[in-house]
C-alpha cells in the first residue's frame, strides 16, 4: 500500500517523466524496483545503437499502466513548477537534439527513417507550447525534407511508415493520430502532383507540409480571435482543467480589456486547474478555484462553460479530461452554453457510442491516503461528452455546431 | 359503403393531375362495373372508389402524352403500348376462367367484370384505346384519335337516361365515357361545371344533364374540326410536344383538346411539371391513376377497402395478378424475359430486401443491354433510356420501387446519357455493362464489406445485441463479429406477419451464435439487458430519418428510452436527398389479409367472416420512418457518421454516385 502511494507520487514527479524520456540506464533498474512493467510507454528513442527501427512503446494500451499522452501533458504543464521545467528542459533539451542531428547524419539510410521521425518528434515535443500533433506534423515535414526517395510512390510509402510509427508511439493520443492522418491527407492530396517531375513535386510537398504546420501552429490564435465575440463584459466563465487553447482565448480576452471572471475547477488528479488559475492570476483575471465536485453548486453563477478537448470525434462530441462530461451535463440542465475550443487537427475519425467505447487512457490517481488493495480505482483519464450537450465548437475552421464536425471530417478525410 | 367514404369524392378540390374537368371517371373506370350493375358485389364498387392499380414511374409527368396512343414499335417511356394490353386483356378473360379462384370472387373484380359485358367492360377497363381498336379505327396515323369521338359520344348520350334512373349503380360506363368526352375538348371554362354534372346525377334531366349534352356537342364539333384539318393540328401539336416534353414519345393520336388550348394551358402545364416532381404517384389523385392504369401491363386489382389516411398509396389485391402476368409472358414482346422474370419475382415476393432487389434489377438491366440492338433511326442513349424507363415502370407495377433502386436507376440512366457519341454500339454496351458491374461491386458488395468492418469494431465482448427483422448487412456484421471470436449474444426481435427474423435466427444459430428470439411486443422487456441495437434500413433520408421495415421506429424509440445506442447499417447508395417527417406520405401497403389472418391457427381467425364488412379496414404498412433523434450512428461505406451528416454524403457524393 505504501508502495502504491509512493509509486503514484513517483509517476507524477516531473523528474521521472523527463528521466524516462532520456532513457537513462539506471532508470530501468529503478523501475524494476518499483515493479513497473518493462514495456514502458516511452520509446528507447535516443539510444542510437538501438537497432529497432520502429519502436512501439504502446503496443497494447491495455497492458500499459499510464497513457503516454498524459505523461507528455504532465511534463508540459503538470504540477511542475514552470521554472523547474525550464531548467530541466534546458538540461535535457540540448543533448538529445545534438544526438538527433548526429543520428540523422550518421544513418541517413532509408532504414533509419522511422527511427529519426520519432527523434524529430521528440525534439519538437519538448516545447511546452507546441501541441503534440503539431510536433508530429513538423516531424513529418522533416521526413519529406530528409527523404532520399526518388519517386513519389517511394516518398509516400516512406511518409506512411513514418506516420505509422508516430501513431504507434502513443496510441492513446487522439490528436497525434488525427494530426498524422490529416497531414497525410493534406500533403499528399495535391492534384498537380502527377504532372511535375519529382523534385518540383517534392518541393511542393514540402511547401504544403510547412504550410500545414504553420496553419496548425496558428490555430490557437485563430480560435482565440473567433471566440472573442462570445465573451462579454461581466460574464463568468467556468473552465475545466488546463487547456492551452482556452488559456489563449482567455488571455486574448483579458488583453482586449474585457471584464470577466473565471471559475477554475481543480482538475483532479493532476490538478491542472491550479496551473490555469496561476496563469490567469498573472493576467489579473479574477479567478475562483473550485473543487471538481462544486461544479453544480456554482453553476447558477456561471454564464458559459469553456473547455478544451483532447479530441473531437465524428459525432461532434468531444473526448476530454475526466469531468468534462458531468460539467456539460450540469450546464445543459441549467441551460448554460458549453463552448469547446479545439484545433482542427484534433478532429479524429472516431465514433464512441458511450463512455467505455474508447481506447482507455489510464492515469494513476493519488488519493493522499493508502487505498486498500481490494478497492478498485477508476484510473481512466478522460471521458466522452456527447454532442447534444455541447453548444458550439471554436475551431480554426470557424465556429461550428457539433453536427458540422462530421461534415468537416468527411471533407477532410474522404 | 359507409357515409364517410361515399362522400369523399364530393369535397375533393385538388385536381393536380390533369385537365380533365370531370372528377368522377377514375374510380368507375378502375372498377369496371358492368352497366346493369345489379349484382351485389359489384354494385358497391363505385362507392368504394378504389383506385387504379397502376403506378407511374416516378420521374415521368405524363400529362402530355396521355392522350396519345402509343404505337407498338415506339420506344415509349410509358410501360406498355396498348395492343399488347389488349391482347393481354383478351387472354386474361380466357385464362382467368380457368385459373380464377372462386374464393376470391368478391375481391377480384376485373375478371368478373370482364365476363359480364365484353365490349363495354373492356372499354371501361382501358379507356379509349380499346374502343378505338374495337371499332377498327386504331391506326398509326396521327389524326385517328379524333375519329372515335362520335361513337363514344353517342354511347354517352345513349346511356344518359340510364344514369338518371340508376344513380346508385352509377352506370359506371356512362360516367367513363362522359369523362372521355369531356376530357378531350377540356376547355378551361368548363372545369367548375363539369364536376357538378357528374356528381349530381339525380335531378331529372336538369341543368347538369343539359350541360353534359352541351359538352358532348361541343366535343363533337371539335372532333369535326379536327377531322377537317388533322394534319396541321397534328404537326403543330407534335412540334410543340417535342419542345415541351423531354421524352420524345411519338405522338400517334393527338388529342384535339390539347391542340386547341395552346396558349395558356401550355405554360400552366409546364408549371405543373415544374412544381410537382412527385416522386411517387398519389393514388388518391384519380385522374392520374386513371391515366396510369391505361398503360399498365400488370392488371393489378385494387383493393376494395382502403384506410382513409393511406388512400394515396397503391393497394392491390394480392395473389390475383401473378397467374395473370405469367400467362401474358408470351404476348409481351417488348418486355425482355430477364425483366419479366425479375418483375414476377418482385410480385411474388421471391426477391425481397433492398440489396437483393436492386442487384436483381441491375442484373436484369445488364441482360437487357447485352441483348440490345439499336433500332434504325434511333440513337442508343435515347432509345435505351426510354426502354429502361418502360422496364422500370413495369417493375413499379410489380412492386413499388425502393429508394435505393431509384438511385441505381438514376445512376444507370446517367451513365447511358453520358455515353460518348463516338463509341460504337458494342463499345457503349460493354461500357454500360461494366458500369453496372462496378455499381454492384462498389456500391453494394464492397460497401457491405466496409460496413461490416466498421460495425463489427463496435461489437465488444460481453455485448448483447438486439436486431430487428432480417437485414442482410446486420446479419453479415453479426457473423463477422462471431468469426472474429467476439463473445456476444444476440436478441432477434421479430414481428408478424413476415416473421423474417426466424430465417435470420436459423442462420445465426447454425453458425453457433447465442440467440434469443422474441416478438416486438416484448421489446421493452428485453431492452434493459441490451447494450447495442443494430438495425438495417431501406433508405436514409436527408434529415437523418431512417426509412425501414415497419417496427424499426418502435425498436429505436424503446432503445433510446433505455439509453441504448442505436446503430443503423446502411450503404450510402441508399441515401436519398428527400426529406420525410412521417411514415404516411410515402410508404408501401402490404396485403391487408396478411394481418387479418393467422395461418394455421383456426382459433384466432376471428376476422374470417368480418373481413368483408364495410366498417373494417385493415392496414398493413411495410415501412416506417425513424426520426434522426433516435439514431446514434449510421454505419455506411464512408465510415461511421451521425445521422446529421447524411446530407453531406448525399451532397458530396451525388456526383460520385452517378459517375462512380
mmCIF file of N, CA, C and O in Angstrom, chain A residues 161-227:
data_model
loop_
_atom_site.group_PDB
_atom_site.id
_atom_site.type_symbol
_atom_site.label_atom_id
_atom_site.label_comp_id
_atom_site.label_asym_id
_atom_site.label_seq_id
_atom_site.Cartn_x
_atom_site.Cartn_y
_atom_site.Cartn_z
ATOM 1 N N UNK A 161 5.018 5.198 -43.525
ATOM 2 C CA UNK A 161 5.738 4.455 -42.490
ATOM 3 C C UNK A 161 6.004 5.364 -41.293
ATOM 4 O O UNK A 161 5.793 4.976 -40.145
ATOM 5 N N UNK A 162 6.470 6.551 -41.609
ATOM 6 C CA UNK A 162 6.818 7.478 -40.541
ATOM 7 C C UNK A 162 5.599 7.807 -39.702
ATOM 8 O O UNK A 162 5.649 7.807 -38.469
ATOM 9 N N UNK A 163 4.483 8.067 -40.392
ATOM 10 C CA UNK A 163 3.303 8.462 -39.623
ATOM 11 C C UNK A 163 2.789 7.273 -38.823
ATOM 12 O O UNK A 163 2.278 7.438 -37.713
ATOM 13 N N UNK A 164 2.936 6.086 -39.393
ATOM 14 C CA UNK A 164 2.506 4.908 -38.627
ATOM 15 C C UNK A 164 3.336 4.747 -37.365
ATOM 16 O O UNK A 164 2.803 4.438 -36.294
ATOM 17 N N UNK A 165 4.636 4.970 -37.511
ATOM 18 C CA UNK A 165 5.464 4.790 -36.323
ATOM 19 C C UNK A 165 5.156 5.868 -35.288
ATOM 20 O O UNK A 165 5.168 5.611 -34.093
ATOM 21 N N UNK A 166 4.844 7.043 -35.780
ATOM 22 C CA UNK A 166 4.464 8.104 -34.847
ATOM 23 C C UNK A 166 3.175 7.750 -34.130
ATOM 24 O O UNK A 166 3.037 7.938 -32.920
ATOM 25 N N UNK A 167 2.235 7.235 -34.914
ATOM 26 C CA UNK A 167 0.948 6.925 -34.324
ATOM 27 C C UNK A 167 1.091 5.822 -33.292
ATOM 28 O O UNK A 167 0.444 5.849 -32.248
ATOM 29 N N UNK A 168 1.939 4.852 -33.621
ATOM 30 C CA UNK A 168 2.068 3.752 -32.674
ATOM 31 C C UNK A 168 2.918 4.172 -31.479
ATOM 32 O O UNK A 168 2.947 3.478 -30.464
ATOM 33 N N UNK A 169 3.587 5.276 -31.610
ATOM 34 C CA UNK A 169 4.353 5.759 -30.479
ATOM 35 C C UNK A 169 3.449 5.985 -29.288
ATOM 36 O O UNK A 169 3.762 5.632 -28.165
ATOM 37 N N UNK A 170 2.282 6.562 -29.584
ATOM 38 C CA UNK A 170 1.338 6.767 -28.494
ATOM 39 C C UNK A 170 -0.061 6.568 -29.040
ATOM 40 O O UNK A 170 -0.614 7.447 -29.668
ATOM 41 N N UNK A 171 -0.601 5.413 -28.817
ATOM 42 C CA UNK A 171 -1.926 5.149 -29.365
ATOM 43 C C UNK A 171 -3.013 5.846 -28.570
ATOM 44 O O UNK A 171 -4.151 5.916 -29.005
ATOM 45 N N UNK A 172 -2.681 6.337 -27.402
ATOM 46 C CA UNK A 172 -3.728 6.950 -26.601
ATOM 47 C C UNK A 172 -3.947 8.412 -26.955
ATOM 48 O O UNK A 172 -4.934 8.999 -26.537
ATOM 49 N N UNK A 173 -3.025 8.956 -27.706
ATOM 50 C CA UNK A 173 -3.190 10.362 -28.041
ATOM 51 C C UNK A 173 -4.035 10.502 -29.291
ATOM 52 O O UNK A 173 -3.643 10.069 -30.375
ATOM 53 N N UNK A 174 -5.181 11.107 -29.125
ATOM 54 C CA UNK A 174 -6.079 11.252 -30.261
ATOM 55 C C UNK A 174 -5.539 12.273 -31.245
ATOM 56 O O UNK A 174 -5.549 12.068 -32.446
ATOM 57 N N UNK A 175 -5.018 13.362 -30.681
ATOM 58 C CA UNK A 175 -4.604 14.430 -31.580
ATOM 59 C C UNK A 175 -3.379 14.023 -32.386
ATOM 60 O O UNK A 175 -3.229 14.437 -33.532
ATOM 61 N N UNK A 176 -2.554 13.177 -31.817
ATOM 62 C CA UNK A 176 -1.371 12.722 -32.558
ATOM 63 C C UNK A 176 -1.798 11.917 -33.780
ATOM 64 O O UNK A 176 -1.373 12.180 -34.906
ATOM 65 N N UNK A 177 -2.684 10.958 -33.536
ATOM 66 C CA UNK A 177 -3.176 10.144 -34.637
ATOM 67 C C UNK A 177 -3.870 11.011 -35.677
ATOM 68 O O UNK A 177 -3.605 10.914 -36.879
ATOM 69 N N UNK A 178 -4.753 11.869 -35.175
ATOM 70 C CA UNK A 178 -5.523 12.696 -36.102
ATOM 71 C C UNK A 178 -4.614 13.637 -36.874
ATOM 72 O O UNK A 178 -4.778 13.829 -38.075
ATOM 73 N N UNK A 179 -3.636 14.204 -36.155
ATOM 74 C CA UNK A 179 -2.719 15.127 -36.822
ATOM 75 C C UNK A 179 -1.942 14.439 -37.924
ATOM 76 O O UNK A 179 -1.807 14.972 -39.026
ATOM 77 N N UNK A 180 -1.465 13.224 -37.639
ATOM 78 C CA UNK A 180 -0.721 12.479 -38.662
ATOM 79 C C UNK A 180 -1.612 12.190 -39.863
ATOM 80 O O UNK A 180 -1.214 12.395 -41.017
ATOM 81 N N UNK A 181 -2.817 11.729 -39.579
ATOM 82 C CA UNK A 181 -3.727 11.399 -40.672
ATOM 83 C C UNK A 181 -4.016 12.620 -41.531
ATOM 84 O O UNK A 181 -3.994 12.570 -42.759
ATOM 85 N N UNK A 182 -4.293 13.715 -40.821
ATOM 86 C CA UNK A 182 -4.640 14.926 -41.558
ATOM 87 C C UNK A 182 -3.464 15.414 -42.388
ATOM 88 O O UNK A 182 -3.632 15.866 -43.515
ATOM 89 N N UNK A 183 -2.294 15.285 -41.812
ATOM 90 C CA UNK A 183 -1.110 15.707 -42.557
ATOM 91 C C UNK A 183 -0.994 14.911 -43.846
ATOM 92 O O UNK A 183 -0.771 15.458 -44.925
ATOM 93 N N UNK A 184 -1.145 13.598 -43.709
ATOM 94 C CA UNK A 184 -1.058 12.747 -44.896
ATOM 95 C C UNK A 184 -2.080 13.169 -45.931
ATOM 96 O O UNK A 184 -1.783 13.281 -47.117
ATOM 97 N N UNK A 185 -3.275 13.430 -45.461
ATOM 98 C CA UNK A 185 -4.332 13.854 -46.373
ATOM 99 C C UNK A 185 -3.960 15.155 -47.065
ATOM 100 O O UNK A 185 -4.009 15.295 -48.269
ATOM 101 N N UNK A 186 -3.588 16.077 -46.223
ATOM 102 C CA UNK A 186 -3.381 17.432 -46.723
ATOM 103 C C UNK A 186 -2.211 17.469 -47.694
ATOM 104 O O UNK A 186 -2.261 18.085 -48.748
ATOM 105 N N UNK A 187 -1.151 16.780 -47.321
ATOM 106 C CA UNK A 187 0.065 16.895 -48.112
ATOM 107 C C UNK A 187 -0.017 16.091 -49.397
ATOM 108 O O UNK A 187 0.346 16.558 -50.464
ATOM 109 N N UNK A 188 -0.509 14.888 -49.293
ATOM 110 C CA UNK A 188 -0.465 14.037 -50.477
ATOM 111 C C UNK A 188 -1.626 14.289 -51.420
ATOM 112 O O UNK A 188 -1.661 13.727 -52.498
ATOM 113 N N UNK A 189 -2.534 15.110 -51.009
ATOM 114 C CA UNK A 189 -3.680 15.328 -51.867
ATOM 115 C C UNK A 189 -3.496 16.543 -52.740
ATOM 116 O O UNK A 189 -4.306 17.464 -52.734
ATOM 117 N N UNK A 190 -2.460 16.592 -53.465
ATOM 118 C CA UNK A 190 -2.304 17.716 -54.380
ATOM 119 C C UNK A 190 -2.595 17.219 -55.772
ATOM 120 O O UNK A 190 -2.067 16.203 -56.214
ATOM 121 N N UNK A 191 -3.403 17.955 -56.447
ATOM 122 C CA UNK A 191 -3.876 17.464 -57.736
ATOM 123 C C UNK A 191 -2.771 17.511 -58.782
ATOM 124 O O UNK A 191 -2.702 16.689 -59.671
ATOM 125 N N UNK A 192 -1.873 18.484 -58.660
ATOM 126 C CA UNK A 192 -0.903 18.711 -59.724
ATOM 127 C C UNK A 192 0.291 17.765 -59.640
ATOM 128 O O UNK A 192 1.190 17.829 -60.464
ATOM 129 N N UNK A 193 0.256 16.903 -58.641
ATOM 130 C CA UNK A 193 1.448 16.095 -58.396
ATOM 131 C C UNK A 193 1.905 15.301 -59.605
ATOM 132 O O UNK A 193 3.087 15.190 -59.879
ATOM 133 N N UNK A 194 0.970 14.744 -60.318
ATOM 134 C CA UNK A 194 1.358 13.800 -61.359
ATOM 135 C C UNK A 194 2.044 14.478 -62.542
ATOM 136 O O UNK A 194 2.752 13.839 -63.294
ATOM 137 N N UNK A 195 1.801 15.755 -62.681
ATOM 138 C CA UNK A 195 2.293 16.387 -63.904
ATOM 139 C C UNK A 195 3.699 16.961 -63.760
ATOM 140 O O UNK A 195 4.245 17.492 -64.703
ATOM 141 N N UNK A 196 4.215 16.889 -62.571
ATOM 142 C CA UNK A 196 5.513 17.522 -62.379
ATOM 143 C C UNK A 196 6.597 16.463 -62.260
ATOM 144 O O UNK A 196 6.316 15.291 -62.040
ATOM 145 N N UNK A 197 7.803 16.913 -62.385
ATOM 146 C CA UNK A 197 8.891 15.974 -62.132
ATOM 147 C C UNK A 197 9.059 15.853 -60.619
ATOM 148 O O UNK A 197 8.520 16.650 -59.841
ATOM 149 N N UNK A 198 9.814 14.891 -60.248
ATOM 150 C CA UNK A 198 9.815 14.520 -58.837
ATOM 151 C C UNK A 198 10.296 15.643 -57.926
ATOM 152 O O UNK A 198 9.706 15.909 -56.879
ATOM 153 N N UNK A 199 11.344 16.345 -58.365
ATOM 154 C CA UNK A 199 11.919 17.332 -57.458
ATOM 155 C C UNK A 199 10.965 18.490 -57.182
ATOM 156 O O UNK A 199 10.794 18.908 -56.042
ATOM 157 N N UNK A 200 10.333 18.947 -58.251
ATOM 158 C CA UNK A 200 9.400 20.049 -58.022
ATOM 159 C C UNK A 200 8.207 19.561 -57.205
ATOM 160 O O UNK A 200 7.665 20.300 -56.379
ATOM 161 N N UNK A 201 7.817 18.332 -57.454
ATOM 162 C CA UNK A 201 6.715 17.774 -56.668
ATOM 163 C C UNK A 201 7.102 17.700 -55.196
ATOM 164 O O UNK A 201 6.294 17.985 -54.310
ATOM 165 N N UNK A 202 8.341 17.340 -54.987
ATOM 166 C CA UNK A 202 8.786 17.222 -53.602
ATOM 167 C C UNK A 202 8.815 18.593 -52.922
ATOM 168 O O UNK A 202 8.360 18.733 -51.783
ATOM 169 N N UNK A 203 9.328 19.581 -53.642
ATOM 170 C CA UNK A 203 9.336 20.913 -53.038
ATOM 171 C C UNK A 203 7.919 21.364 -52.770
ATOM 172 O O UNK A 203 7.629 22.011 -51.754
ATOM 173 N N UNK A 204 7.042 21.000 -53.671
ATOM 174 C CA UNK A 204 5.645 21.358 -53.457
ATOM 175 C C UNK A 204 5.098 20.694 -52.203
ATOM 176 O O UNK A 204 4.402 21.322 -51.403
ATOM 177 N N UNK A 205 5.445 19.447 -52.062
ATOM 178 C CA UNK A 205 5.013 18.720 -50.874
ATOM 179 C C UNK A 205 5.555 19.395 -49.614
ATOM 180 O O UNK A 205 4.828 19.571 -48.636
ATOM 181 N N UNK A 206 6.819 19.757 -49.699
ATOM 182 C CA UNK A 206 7.416 20.388 -48.524
ATOM 183 C C UNK A 206 6.708 21.699 -48.219
ATOM 184 O O UNK A 206 6.384 22.005 -47.069
ATOM 185 N N UNK A 207 6.429 22.431 -49.284
ATOM 186 C CA UNK A 207 5.693 23.684 -49.094
ATOM 187 C C UNK A 207 4.383 23.441 -48.371
ATOM 188 O O UNK A 207 4.051 24.115 -47.401
ATOM 189 N N UNK A 208 3.682 22.463 -48.891
ATOM 190 C CA UNK A 208 2.380 22.172 -48.292
ATOM 191 C C UNK A 208 2.535 21.747 -46.842
ATOM 192 O O UNK A 208 1.742 22.136 -45.982
ATOM 193 N N UNK A 209 3.548 20.941 -46.628
ATOM 194 C CA UNK A 209 3.766 20.460 -45.267
ATOM 195 C C UNK A 209 4.064 21.624 -44.325
ATOM 196 O O UNK A 209 3.513 21.718 -43.231
ATOM 197 N N UNK A 210 4.917 22.524 -44.797
ATOM 198 C CA UNK A 210 5.251 23.689 -43.963
ATOM 199 C C UNK A 210 4.003 24.509 -43.700
ATOM 200 O O UNK A 210 3.755 24.974 -42.593
ATOM 201 N N UNK A 211 3.221 24.637 -44.756
ATOM 202 C CA UNK A 211 2.019 25.451 -44.633
ATOM 203 C C UNK A 211 1.073 24.830 -43.611
ATOM 204 O O UNK A 211 0.491 25.519 -42.774
ATOM 205 N N UNK A 212 0.958 23.533 -43.723
ATOM 206 C CA UNK A 212 0.067 22.849 -42.789
ATOM 207 C C UNK A 212 0.567 23.022 -41.360
ATOM 208 O O UNK A 212 -0.216 23.254 -40.440
ATOM 209 N N UNK A 213 1.885 22.912 -41.221
ATOM 210 C CA UNK A 213 2.459 23.114 -39.899
ATOM 211 C C UNK A 213 2.164 24.510 -39.385
ATOM 212 O O UNK A 213 1.783 24.698 -38.228
ATOM 213 N N UNK A 214 2.285 25.477 -40.265
ATOM 214 C CA UNK A 214 2.015 26.857 -39.874
ATOM 215 C C UNK A 214 0.565 27.027 -39.457
ATOM 216 O O UNK A 214 0.253 27.634 -38.431
ATOM 217 N N UNK A 215 -0.317 26.480 -40.302
ATOM 218 C CA UNK A 215 -1.750 26.606 -40.005
ATOM 219 C C UNK A 215 -2.040 26.014 -38.638
ATOM 220 O O UNK A 215 -2.729 26.615 -37.808
ATOM 221 N N UNK A 216 -1.469 24.824 -38.417
ATOM 222 C CA UNK A 216 -1.740 24.163 -37.148
ATOM 223 C C UNK A 216 -1.177 24.985 -35.992
ATOM 224 O O UNK A 216 -1.782 25.076 -34.927
ATOM 225 N N UNK A 217 -0.033 25.567 -36.264
ATOM 226 C CA UNK A 217 0.592 26.329 -35.189
ATOM 227 C C UNK A 217 -0.225 27.570 -34.862
ATOM 228 O O UNK A 217 -0.358 27.961 -33.701
ATOM 229 N N UNK A 218 -0.779 28.156 -35.906
ATOM 230 C CA UNK A 218 -1.522 29.395 -35.687
ATOM 231 C C UNK A 218 -2.947 29.152 -35.226
ATOM 232 O O UNK A 218 -3.670 30.093 -34.904
ATOM 233 N N UNK A 219 -3.348 27.887 -35.269
ATOM 234 C CA UNK A 219 -4.742 27.572 -34.987
ATOM 235 C C UNK A 219 -5.212 28.181 -33.683
ATOM 236 O O UNK A 219 -6.320 28.722 -33.591
ATOM 237 N N UNK A 220 -4.356 28.127 -32.697
ATOM 238 C CA UNK A 220 -4.748 28.607 -31.375
ATOM 239 C C UNK A 220 -5.095 30.091 -31.415
ATOM 240 O O UNK A 220 -6.059 30.538 -30.814
ATOM 241 N N UNK A 221 -4.303 30.828 -32.160
ATOM 242 C CA UNK A 221 -4.551 32.268 -32.273
ATOM 243 C C UNK A 221 -5.873 32.537 -32.976
ATOM 244 O O UNK A 221 -6.652 33.398 -32.570
ATOM 245 N N UNK A 222 -6.110 31.763 -34.027
ATOM 246 C CA UNK A 222 -7.354 31.951 -34.781
ATOM 247 C C UNK A 222 -8.546 31.695 -33.874
ATOM 248 O O UNK A 222 -9.512 32.459 -33.850
ATOM 249 N N UNK A 223 -8.440 30.610 -33.125
ATOM 250 C CA UNK A 223 -9.552 30.260 -32.237
ATOM 251 C C UNK A 223 -9.768 31.373 -31.215
ATOM 252 O O UNK A 223 -10.907 31.766 -30.928
ATOM 253 N N UNK A 224 -8.675 31.888 -30.698
ATOM 254 C CA UNK A 224 -8.795 32.949 -29.703
ATOM 255 C C UNK A 224 -9.502 34.162 -30.307
ATOM 256 O O UNK A 224 -10.365 34.772 -29.670
ATOM 257 N N UNK A 225 -9.177 34.459 -31.561
ATOM 258 C CA UNK A 225 -9.841 35.595 -32.204
ATOM 259 C C UNK A 225 -11.329 35.323 -32.381
ATOM 260 O O UNK A 225 -12.166 36.171 -32.110
ATOM 261 N N UNK A 226 -11.619 34.116 -32.839
ATOM 262 C CA UNK A 226 -13.018 33.790 -33.132
ATOM 263 C C UNK A 226 -13.878 33.837 -31.883
ATOM 264 O O UNK A 226 -15.049 34.213 -31.929
ATOM 265 N N UNK A 227 -13.305 33.459 -30.774
ATOM 266 C CA UNK A 227 -14.142 33.302 -29.589
ATOM 267 C C UNK A 227 -14.378 34.622 -28.860
ATOM 268 O O UNK A 227 -15.157 34.645 -27.917
#
